[in-house]
Structure formats: structure tokens, C-alpha cells
PDB file of C-alpha atoms in Angstrom:
ATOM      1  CA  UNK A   1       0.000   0.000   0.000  1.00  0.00           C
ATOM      2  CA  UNK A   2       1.419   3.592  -1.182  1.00  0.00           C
ATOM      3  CA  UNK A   3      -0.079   5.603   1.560  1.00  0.00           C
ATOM      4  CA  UNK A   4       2.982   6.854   3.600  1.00  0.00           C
ATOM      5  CA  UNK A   5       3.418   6.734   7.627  1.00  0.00           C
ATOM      6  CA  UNK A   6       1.500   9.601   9.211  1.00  0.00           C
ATOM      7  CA  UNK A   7       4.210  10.930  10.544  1.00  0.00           C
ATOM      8  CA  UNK A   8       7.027  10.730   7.842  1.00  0.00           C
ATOM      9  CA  UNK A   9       8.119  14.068   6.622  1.00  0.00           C
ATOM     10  CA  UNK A  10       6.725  13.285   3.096  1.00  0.00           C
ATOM     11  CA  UNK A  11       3.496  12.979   4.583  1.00  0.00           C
ATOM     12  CA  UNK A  12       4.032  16.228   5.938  1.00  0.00           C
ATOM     13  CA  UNK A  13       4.340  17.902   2.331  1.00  0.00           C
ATOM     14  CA  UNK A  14       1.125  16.021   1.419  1.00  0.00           C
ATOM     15  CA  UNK A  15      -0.501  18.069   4.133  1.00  0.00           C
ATOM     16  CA  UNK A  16       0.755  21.067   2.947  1.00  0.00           C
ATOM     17  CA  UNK A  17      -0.862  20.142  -0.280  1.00  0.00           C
ATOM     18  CA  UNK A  18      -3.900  19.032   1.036  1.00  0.00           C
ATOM     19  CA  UNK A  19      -4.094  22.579   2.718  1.00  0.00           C
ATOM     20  CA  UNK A  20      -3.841  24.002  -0.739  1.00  0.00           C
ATOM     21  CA  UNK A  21      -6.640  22.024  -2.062  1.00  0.00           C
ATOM     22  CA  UNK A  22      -8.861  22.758   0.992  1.00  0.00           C
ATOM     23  CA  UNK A  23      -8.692  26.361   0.568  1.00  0.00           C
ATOM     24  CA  UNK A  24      -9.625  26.245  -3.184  1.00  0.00           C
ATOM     25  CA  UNK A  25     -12.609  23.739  -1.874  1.00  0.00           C
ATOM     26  CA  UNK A  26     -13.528  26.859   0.382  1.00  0.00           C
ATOM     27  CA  UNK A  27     -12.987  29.961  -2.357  1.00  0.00           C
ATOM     28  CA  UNK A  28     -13.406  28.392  -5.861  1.00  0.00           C
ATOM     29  CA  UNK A  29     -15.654  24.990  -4.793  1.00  0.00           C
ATOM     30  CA  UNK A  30     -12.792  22.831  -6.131  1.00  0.00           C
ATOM     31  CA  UNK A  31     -14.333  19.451  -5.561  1.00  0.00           C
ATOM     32  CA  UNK A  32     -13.137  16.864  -8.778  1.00  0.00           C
ATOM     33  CA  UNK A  33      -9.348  16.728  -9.112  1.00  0.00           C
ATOM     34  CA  UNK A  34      -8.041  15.163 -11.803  1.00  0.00           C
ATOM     35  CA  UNK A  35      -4.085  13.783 -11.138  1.00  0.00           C
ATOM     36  CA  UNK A  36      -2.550  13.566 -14.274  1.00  0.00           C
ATOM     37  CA  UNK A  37       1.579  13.594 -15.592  1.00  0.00           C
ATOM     38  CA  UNK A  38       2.999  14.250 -18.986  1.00  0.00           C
ATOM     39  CA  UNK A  39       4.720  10.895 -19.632  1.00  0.00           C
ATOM     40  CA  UNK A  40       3.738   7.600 -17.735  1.00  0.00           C
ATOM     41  CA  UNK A  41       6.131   6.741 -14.501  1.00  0.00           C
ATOM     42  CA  UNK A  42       5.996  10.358 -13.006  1.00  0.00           C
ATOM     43  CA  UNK A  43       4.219   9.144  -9.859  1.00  0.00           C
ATOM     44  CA  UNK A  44       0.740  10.194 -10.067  1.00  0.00           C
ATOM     45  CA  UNK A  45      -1.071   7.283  -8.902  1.00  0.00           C
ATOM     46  CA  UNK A  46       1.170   7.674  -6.330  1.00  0.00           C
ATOM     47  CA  UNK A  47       0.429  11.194  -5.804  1.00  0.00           C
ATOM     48  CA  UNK A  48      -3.375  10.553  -6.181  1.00  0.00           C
ATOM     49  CA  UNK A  49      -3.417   7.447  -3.668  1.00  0.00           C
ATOM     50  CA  UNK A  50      -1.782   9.735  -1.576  1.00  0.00           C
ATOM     51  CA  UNK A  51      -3.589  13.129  -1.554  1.00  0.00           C
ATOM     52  CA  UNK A  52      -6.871  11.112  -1.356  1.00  0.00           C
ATOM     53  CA  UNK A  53      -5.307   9.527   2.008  1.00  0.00           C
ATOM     54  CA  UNK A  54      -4.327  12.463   3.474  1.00  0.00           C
ATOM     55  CA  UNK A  55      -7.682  14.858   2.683  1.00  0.00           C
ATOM     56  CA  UNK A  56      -9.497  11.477   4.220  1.00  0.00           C
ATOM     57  CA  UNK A  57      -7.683  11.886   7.867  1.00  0.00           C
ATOM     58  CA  UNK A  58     -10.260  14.694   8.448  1.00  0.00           C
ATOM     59  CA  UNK A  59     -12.935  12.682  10.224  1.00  0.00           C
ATOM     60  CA  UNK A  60     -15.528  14.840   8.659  1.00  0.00           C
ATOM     61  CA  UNK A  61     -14.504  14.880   4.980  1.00  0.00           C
ATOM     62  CA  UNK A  62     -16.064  12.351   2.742  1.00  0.00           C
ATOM     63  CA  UNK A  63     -13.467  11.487  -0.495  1.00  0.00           C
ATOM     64  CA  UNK A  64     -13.107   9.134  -2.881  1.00  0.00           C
ATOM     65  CA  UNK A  65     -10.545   8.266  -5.289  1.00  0.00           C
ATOM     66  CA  UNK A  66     -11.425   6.905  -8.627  1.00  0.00           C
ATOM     67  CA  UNK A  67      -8.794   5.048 -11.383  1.00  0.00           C
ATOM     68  CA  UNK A  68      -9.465   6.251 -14.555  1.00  0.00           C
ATOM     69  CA  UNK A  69      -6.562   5.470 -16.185  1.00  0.00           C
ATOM     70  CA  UNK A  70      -7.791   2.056 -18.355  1.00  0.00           C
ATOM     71  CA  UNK A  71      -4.551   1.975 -20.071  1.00  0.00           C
ATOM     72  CA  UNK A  72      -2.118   0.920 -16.601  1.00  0.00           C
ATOM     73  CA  UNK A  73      -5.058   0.613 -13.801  1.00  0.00           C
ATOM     74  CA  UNK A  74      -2.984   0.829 -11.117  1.00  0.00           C
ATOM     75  CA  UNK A  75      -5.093   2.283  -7.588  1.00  0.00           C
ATOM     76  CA  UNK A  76      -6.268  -1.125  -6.600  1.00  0.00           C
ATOM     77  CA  UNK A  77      -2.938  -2.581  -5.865  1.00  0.00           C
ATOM     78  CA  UNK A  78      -1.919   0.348  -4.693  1.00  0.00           C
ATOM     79  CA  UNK A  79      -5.145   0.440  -1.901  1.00  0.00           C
ATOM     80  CA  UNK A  80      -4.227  -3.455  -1.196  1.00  0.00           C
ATOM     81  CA  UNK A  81      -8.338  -3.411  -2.520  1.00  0.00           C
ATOM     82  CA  UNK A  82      -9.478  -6.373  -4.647  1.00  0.00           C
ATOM     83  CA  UNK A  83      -9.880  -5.494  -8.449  1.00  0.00           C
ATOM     84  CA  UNK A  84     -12.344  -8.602  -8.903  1.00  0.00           C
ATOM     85  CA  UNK A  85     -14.372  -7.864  -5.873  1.00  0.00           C
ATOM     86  CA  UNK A  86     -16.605  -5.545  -7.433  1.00  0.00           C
ATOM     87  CA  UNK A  87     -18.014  -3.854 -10.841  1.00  0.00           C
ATOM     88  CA  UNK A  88     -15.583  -1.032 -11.365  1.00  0.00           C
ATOM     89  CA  UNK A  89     -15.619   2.438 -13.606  1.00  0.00           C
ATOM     90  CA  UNK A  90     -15.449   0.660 -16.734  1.00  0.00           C
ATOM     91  CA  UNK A  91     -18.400  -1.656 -16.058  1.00  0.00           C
ATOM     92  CA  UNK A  92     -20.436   1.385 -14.464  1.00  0.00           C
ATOM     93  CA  UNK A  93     -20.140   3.490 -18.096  1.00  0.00           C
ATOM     94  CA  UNK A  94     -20.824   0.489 -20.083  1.00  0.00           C
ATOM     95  CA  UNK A  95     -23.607  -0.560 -17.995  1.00  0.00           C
ATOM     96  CA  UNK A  96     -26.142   1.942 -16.616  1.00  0.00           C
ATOM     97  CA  UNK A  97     -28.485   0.070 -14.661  1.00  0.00           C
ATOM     98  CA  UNK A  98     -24.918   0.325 -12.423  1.00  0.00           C
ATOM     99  CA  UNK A  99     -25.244   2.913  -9.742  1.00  0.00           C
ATOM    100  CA  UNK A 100     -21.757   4.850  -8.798  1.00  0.00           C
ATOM    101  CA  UNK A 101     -22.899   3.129  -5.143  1.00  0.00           C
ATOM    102  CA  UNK A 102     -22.647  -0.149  -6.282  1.00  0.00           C
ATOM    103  CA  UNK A 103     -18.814   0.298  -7.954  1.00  0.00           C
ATOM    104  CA  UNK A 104     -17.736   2.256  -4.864  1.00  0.00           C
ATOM    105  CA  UNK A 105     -15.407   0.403  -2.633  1.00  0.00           C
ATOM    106  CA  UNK A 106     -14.887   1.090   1.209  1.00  0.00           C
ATOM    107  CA  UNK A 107     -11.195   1.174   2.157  1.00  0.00           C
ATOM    108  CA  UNK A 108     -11.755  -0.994   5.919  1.00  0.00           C
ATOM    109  CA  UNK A 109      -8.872   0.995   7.536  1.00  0.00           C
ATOM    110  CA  UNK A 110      -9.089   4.253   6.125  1.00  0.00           C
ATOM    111  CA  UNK A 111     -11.666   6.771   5.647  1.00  0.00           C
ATOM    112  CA  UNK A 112     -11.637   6.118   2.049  1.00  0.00           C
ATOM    113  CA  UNK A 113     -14.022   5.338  -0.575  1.00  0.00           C
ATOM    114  CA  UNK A 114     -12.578   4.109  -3.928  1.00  0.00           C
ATOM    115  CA  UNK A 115     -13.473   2.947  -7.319  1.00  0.00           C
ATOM    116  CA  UNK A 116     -11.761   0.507  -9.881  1.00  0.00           C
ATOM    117  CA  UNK A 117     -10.721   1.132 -13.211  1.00  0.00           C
ATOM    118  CA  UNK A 118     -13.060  -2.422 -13.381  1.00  0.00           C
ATOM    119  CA  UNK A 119     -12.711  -4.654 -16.523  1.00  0.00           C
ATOM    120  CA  UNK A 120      -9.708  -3.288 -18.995  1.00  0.00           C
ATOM    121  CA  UNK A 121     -11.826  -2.196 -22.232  1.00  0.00           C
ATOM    122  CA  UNK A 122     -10.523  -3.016 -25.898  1.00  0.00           C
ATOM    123  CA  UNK A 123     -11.222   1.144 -26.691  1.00  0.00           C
ATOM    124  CA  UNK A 124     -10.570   2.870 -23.659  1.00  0.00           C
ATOM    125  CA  UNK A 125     -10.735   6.611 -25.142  1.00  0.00           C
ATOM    126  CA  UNK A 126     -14.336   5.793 -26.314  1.00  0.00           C
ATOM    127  CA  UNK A 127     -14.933   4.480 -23.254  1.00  0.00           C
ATOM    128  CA  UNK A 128     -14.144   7.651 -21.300  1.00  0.00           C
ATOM    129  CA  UNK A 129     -15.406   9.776 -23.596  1.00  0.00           C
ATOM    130  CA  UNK A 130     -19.226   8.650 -23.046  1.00  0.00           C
ATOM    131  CA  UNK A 131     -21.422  10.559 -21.445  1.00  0.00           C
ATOM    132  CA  UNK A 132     -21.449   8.614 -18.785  1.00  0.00           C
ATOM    133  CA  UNK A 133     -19.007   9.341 -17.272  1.00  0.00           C
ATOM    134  CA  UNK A 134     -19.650  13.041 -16.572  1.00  0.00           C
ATOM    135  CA  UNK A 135     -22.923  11.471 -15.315  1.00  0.00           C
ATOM    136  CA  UNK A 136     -21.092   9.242 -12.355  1.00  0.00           C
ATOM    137  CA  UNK A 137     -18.689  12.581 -11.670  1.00  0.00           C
ATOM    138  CA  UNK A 138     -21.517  14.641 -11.119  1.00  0.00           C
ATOM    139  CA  UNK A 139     -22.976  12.353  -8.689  1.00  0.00           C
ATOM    140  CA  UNK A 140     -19.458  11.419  -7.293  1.00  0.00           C
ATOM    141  CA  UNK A 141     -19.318  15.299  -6.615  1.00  0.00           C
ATOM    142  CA  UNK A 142     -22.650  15.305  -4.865  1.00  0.00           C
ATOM    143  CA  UNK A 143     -22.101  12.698  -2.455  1.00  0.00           C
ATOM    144  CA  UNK A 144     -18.407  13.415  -1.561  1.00  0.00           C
ATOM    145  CA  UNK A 145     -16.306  16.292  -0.174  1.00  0.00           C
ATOM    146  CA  UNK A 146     -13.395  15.525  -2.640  1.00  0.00           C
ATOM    147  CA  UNK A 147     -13.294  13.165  -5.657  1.00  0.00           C
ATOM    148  CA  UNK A 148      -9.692  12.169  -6.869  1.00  0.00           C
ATOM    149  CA  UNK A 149      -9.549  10.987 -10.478  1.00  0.00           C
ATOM    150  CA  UNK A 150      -6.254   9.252 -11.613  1.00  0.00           C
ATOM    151  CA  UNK A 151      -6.048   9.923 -15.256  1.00  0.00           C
ATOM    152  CA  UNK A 152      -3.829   8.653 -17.989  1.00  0.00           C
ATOM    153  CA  UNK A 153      -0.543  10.470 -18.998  1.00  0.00           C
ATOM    154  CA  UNK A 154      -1.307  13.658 -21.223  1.00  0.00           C
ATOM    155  CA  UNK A 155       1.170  13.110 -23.922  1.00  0.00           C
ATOM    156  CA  UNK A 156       0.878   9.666 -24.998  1.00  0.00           C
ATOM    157  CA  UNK A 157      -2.682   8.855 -25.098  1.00  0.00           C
ATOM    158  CA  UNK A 158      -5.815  11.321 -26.017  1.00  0.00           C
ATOM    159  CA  UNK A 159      -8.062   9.834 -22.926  1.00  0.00           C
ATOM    160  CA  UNK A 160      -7.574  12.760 -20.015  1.00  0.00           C
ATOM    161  CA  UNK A 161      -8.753  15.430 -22.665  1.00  0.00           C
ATOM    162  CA  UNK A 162     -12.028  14.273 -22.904  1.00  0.00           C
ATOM    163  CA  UNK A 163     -12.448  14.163 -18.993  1.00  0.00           C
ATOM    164  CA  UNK A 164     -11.100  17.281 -18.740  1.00  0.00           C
ATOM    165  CA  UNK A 165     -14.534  18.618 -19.066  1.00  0.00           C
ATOM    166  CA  UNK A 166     -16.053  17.151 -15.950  1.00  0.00           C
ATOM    167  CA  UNK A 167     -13.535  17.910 -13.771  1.00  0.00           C
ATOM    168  CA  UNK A 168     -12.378  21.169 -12.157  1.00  0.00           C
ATOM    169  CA  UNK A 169      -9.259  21.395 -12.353  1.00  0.00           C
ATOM    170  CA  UNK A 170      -5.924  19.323 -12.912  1.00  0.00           C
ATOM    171  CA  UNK A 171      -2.895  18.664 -10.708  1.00  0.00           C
ATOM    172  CA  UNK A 172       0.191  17.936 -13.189  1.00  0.00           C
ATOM    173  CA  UNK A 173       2.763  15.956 -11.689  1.00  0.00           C
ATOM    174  CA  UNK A 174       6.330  15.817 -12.541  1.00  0.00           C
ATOM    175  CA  UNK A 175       9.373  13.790 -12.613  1.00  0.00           C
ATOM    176  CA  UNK A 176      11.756  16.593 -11.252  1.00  0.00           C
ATOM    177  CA  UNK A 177      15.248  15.762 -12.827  1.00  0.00           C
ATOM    178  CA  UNK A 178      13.768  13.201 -15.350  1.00  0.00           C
ATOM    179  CA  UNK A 179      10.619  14.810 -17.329  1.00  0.00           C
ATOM    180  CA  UNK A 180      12.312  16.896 -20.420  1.00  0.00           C
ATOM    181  CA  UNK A 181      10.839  20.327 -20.688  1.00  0.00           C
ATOM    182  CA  UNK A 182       9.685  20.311 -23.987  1.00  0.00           C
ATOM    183  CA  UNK A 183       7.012  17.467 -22.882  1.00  0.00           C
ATOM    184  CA  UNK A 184       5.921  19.376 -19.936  1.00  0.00           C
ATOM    185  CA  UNK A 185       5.068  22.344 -22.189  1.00  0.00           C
ATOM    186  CA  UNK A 186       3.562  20.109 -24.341  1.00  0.00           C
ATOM    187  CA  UNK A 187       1.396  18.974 -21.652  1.00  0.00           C
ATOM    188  CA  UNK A 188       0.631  22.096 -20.342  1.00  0.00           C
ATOM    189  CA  UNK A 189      -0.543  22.874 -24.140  1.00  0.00           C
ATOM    190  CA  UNK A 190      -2.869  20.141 -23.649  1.00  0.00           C
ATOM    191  CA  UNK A 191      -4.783  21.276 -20.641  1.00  0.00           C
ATOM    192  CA  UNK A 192      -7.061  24.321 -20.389  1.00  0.00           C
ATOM    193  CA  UNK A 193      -4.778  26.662 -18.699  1.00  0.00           C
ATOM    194  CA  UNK A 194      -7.332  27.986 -16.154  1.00  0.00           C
ATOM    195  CA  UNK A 195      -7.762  24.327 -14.763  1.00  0.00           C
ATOM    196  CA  UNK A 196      -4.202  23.859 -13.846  1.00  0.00           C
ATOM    197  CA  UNK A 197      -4.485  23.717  -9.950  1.00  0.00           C
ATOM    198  CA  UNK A 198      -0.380  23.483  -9.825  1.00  0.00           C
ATOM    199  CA  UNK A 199       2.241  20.792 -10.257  1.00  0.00           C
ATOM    200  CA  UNK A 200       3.867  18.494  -8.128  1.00  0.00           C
ATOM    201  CA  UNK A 201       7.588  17.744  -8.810  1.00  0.00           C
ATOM    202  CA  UNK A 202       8.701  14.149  -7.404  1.00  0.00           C
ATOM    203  CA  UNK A 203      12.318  13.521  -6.354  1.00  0.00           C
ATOM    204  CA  UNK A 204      13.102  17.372  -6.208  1.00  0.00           C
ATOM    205  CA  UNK A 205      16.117  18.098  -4.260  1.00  0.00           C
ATOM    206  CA  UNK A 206      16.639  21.671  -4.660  1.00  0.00           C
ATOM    207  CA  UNK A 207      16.635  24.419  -2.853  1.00  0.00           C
ATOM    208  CA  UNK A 208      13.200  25.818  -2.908  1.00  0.00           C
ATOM    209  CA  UNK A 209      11.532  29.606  -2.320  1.00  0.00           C
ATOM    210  CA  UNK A 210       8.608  30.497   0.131  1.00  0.00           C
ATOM    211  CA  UNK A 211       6.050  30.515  -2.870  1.00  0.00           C
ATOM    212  CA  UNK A 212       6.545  26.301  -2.834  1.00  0.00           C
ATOM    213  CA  UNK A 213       5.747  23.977  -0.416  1.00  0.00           C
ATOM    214  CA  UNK A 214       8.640  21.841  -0.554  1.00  0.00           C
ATOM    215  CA  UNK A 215      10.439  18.340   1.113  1.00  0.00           C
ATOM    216  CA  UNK A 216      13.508  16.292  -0.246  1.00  0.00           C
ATOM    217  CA  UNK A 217      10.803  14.170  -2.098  1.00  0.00           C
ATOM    218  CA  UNK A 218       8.275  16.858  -3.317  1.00  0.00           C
ATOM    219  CA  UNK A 219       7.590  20.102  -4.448  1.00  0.00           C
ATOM    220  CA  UNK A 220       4.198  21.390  -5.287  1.00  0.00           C
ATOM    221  CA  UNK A 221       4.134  24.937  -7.208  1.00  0.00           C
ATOM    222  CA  UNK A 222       0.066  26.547  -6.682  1.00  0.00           C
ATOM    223  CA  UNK A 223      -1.209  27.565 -10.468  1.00  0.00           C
ATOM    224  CA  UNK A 224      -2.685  31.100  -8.757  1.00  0.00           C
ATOM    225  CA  UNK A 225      -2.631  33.151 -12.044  1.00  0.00           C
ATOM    226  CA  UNK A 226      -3.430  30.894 -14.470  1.00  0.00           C
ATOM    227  CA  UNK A 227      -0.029  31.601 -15.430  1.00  0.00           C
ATOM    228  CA  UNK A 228       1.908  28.143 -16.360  1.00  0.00           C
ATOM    229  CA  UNK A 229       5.220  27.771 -14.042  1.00  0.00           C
ATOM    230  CA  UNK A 230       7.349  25.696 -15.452  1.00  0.00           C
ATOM    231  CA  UNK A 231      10.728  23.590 -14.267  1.00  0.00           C
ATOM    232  CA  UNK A 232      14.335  24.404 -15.945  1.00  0.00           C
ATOM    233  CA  UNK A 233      15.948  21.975 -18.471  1.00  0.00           C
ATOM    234  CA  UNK A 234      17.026  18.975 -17.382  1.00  0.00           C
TER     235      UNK A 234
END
């Protein structure tokens, strides 16, 4: 399981980012976060399992995390959850009479709710790009605080563009060191620029300034201008 020892000093930096995303639940009713990177391998299941974890220690907060990414499905081994033991997203778009209840799955340790990527589809851009799916986001963002949505890698596959439109904004996350700049721009091309909440750089040692909440691990830069911030060539 990826979620990290309450009292490491990574999960410290995922506080700080959970902080971030609470206040822009508060001012701009930031509710459905999509976690998406430009290449596959930059960590954001990790990132996603994670964030989810860490808005889900407030006792009050209800938050589920949902794997969307049909390509590498990845959030149920992470969660130590059972692909098999129920429906999952895939099954839920592909079959209506499938409530989002009856694909959610209840993390027994954590206050958690998550949902499969489900059976792997032979077409998994048409999948995502039925209507359905805004259909089960709308009513995942009725029923819970914060909904987490691992998506597929920007650059090499089409399928995050066509949820871009149900969610409300996107966290970008980046392999600090490894991820060339010309395919972060190229990400950053991809996305609406007012729905970049900010990027998270894994495995960034640098020094860092106040304006970035920052560990050995991670460093998370806030998109508060719709400006894109960028990292230096690697």
C-alpha cells in the first residue's frame, strides 16, 4: 500500500498540499481533481493514492478516489483493494443500470471510498469519452467532499482530454530531474490553462523559495494566475 506513515516528513508535504486544495474547496468549490503527468512513470497514482489519504484523515470529509486510467489501472494494488471484488468504472459506463454506489469500494482501515478502473476495455478513449461518465462525476461530486480521479498520462494517449470537461481542475505531476521540458510544455498545451491547480515535482532536491511547499521528495508549485510555471531543463 502507497499511503505513507503519518508521521514521515513526506506525509508532511502532502498536508501542505492538502491545505492548498482545501482552501480552493472553500474559495473556488474545487471538488473533482483530476491527477494527471505528462509521460507515464511520473508518480501520479502515487500522488493521487496519496492526496486522497491524506484529505481522508479529516474525520468529517467524505473522499473518494477513482482510477481512470484504463490503459495501466494501477489504484487497486496500490489500496491493497481487490480489483475482482466488485463492478468497477469501466463496467459502471458500459452498464447503466450500475449505480456509482454499487462500484464504490470502502477502504476498511481508512476513511476512504474508492473505485476501480473495473474490466480493462478493448477502446478505452471511447470508453471515457461517453457521457457517462460526466454522469457518475456529477454524482461522485454530490455525495463526496473531494473526488480524486487518476487519469492517464497527457502526452501519450488522447483519454484525459475528454475528462477534462467534468472535472475542475488538474494537478500535473512531474518527474523533477527526469521529465524533459519540452514534454511538460507540451502537456501544459494540452490542458485548459485555467484548470491547472499546480504541479507536483517528485524527487526534487533543490533548494526551494517560500512561494513552494517543498520536502527532499516533493515540491508542489500553486497555479494562482493561471499563469503556467514551469521547471528548468534537465
Amino acid at each position: 500500500m502507497s499511503l505513507l506513515a503519518p508521521t514521515s516528513f513526506e506525509a508532511e508535504q502532502y498536508r501542505a498540499l492538502r491545505h492548498m486544495i482545501e482552501q480552493l474547496h472553500r474559495s473556488a468549490d474545487l471538488s473533482v481533481i483530476a491527477i494527471s503527468s505528462p509521460d507515464a512513470a511520473d508518480g501520479k497514482t502515487t500522488t493521487a493514492i496519496n492526496l486522497a489519504g491524506t484529505l481522508a484523515q479529516a474525520v468529517d470529509s467524505r473522499v473518494l478516489v477513482i482510477d481512470a486510467d484504463l490503459r495501466g489501472a494501477n489504484v487497486a494494488a496500490h489500496l491493497g483493494l481487490d480489483e475482482h471484488a466488485a463492478p468497477g468504472l469501466v463496467d459502471a459506463i458500459l452498464n447503466t443500470r450500475l449505480t456509482l454506489e454499487s462500484v464504490v469500494q470502502t477502504h476498511s482501515h481508512l476513511n476512504l471510498s474508492a473505485i476501480t478502473a473495473g474490466r480493462r476495455p478493448s477502446a478505452p478513449y471511447e470508453v471515457l469519452k461517453s457521457p457517462r461518465v460526466g454522469e457518475l462525476l456529477a454524482e461522485a461530486r454530490r455525495k463526496y467532499d473531494y473526488v480524486i480521479v487518476d487519469t492517464p498520462p497527457l502526452v501519450s494517449v488522447p483519454d484525459s482530454r475528454v475528462i477534462e470537461k467534468w472535472v475542475d481542475g488538474f494537478l500535473i505531476v512531474v518527474a523533477a530531474h527526469r521529465t524533459p521540458r519540452r514534454l511538460l510544455e507540451e502537456a501544459l498545451n494540452l490542458v485548459e490553462p485555467a484548470k491547472i491547480v499546480g504541479m507536483v515535482f517528485n524527487g526534487d532536491d533543490r533548494h526551494l523559495s517560500r512561494e513552494s511547499y517543498s520536502s527532499r521528495r516533493h515540491r508542489v508549485v500553486r497555479n494562482s494566475t493561471s499563469r503556467r510555471q514551469t521547471a528548468p531543463d534537465e
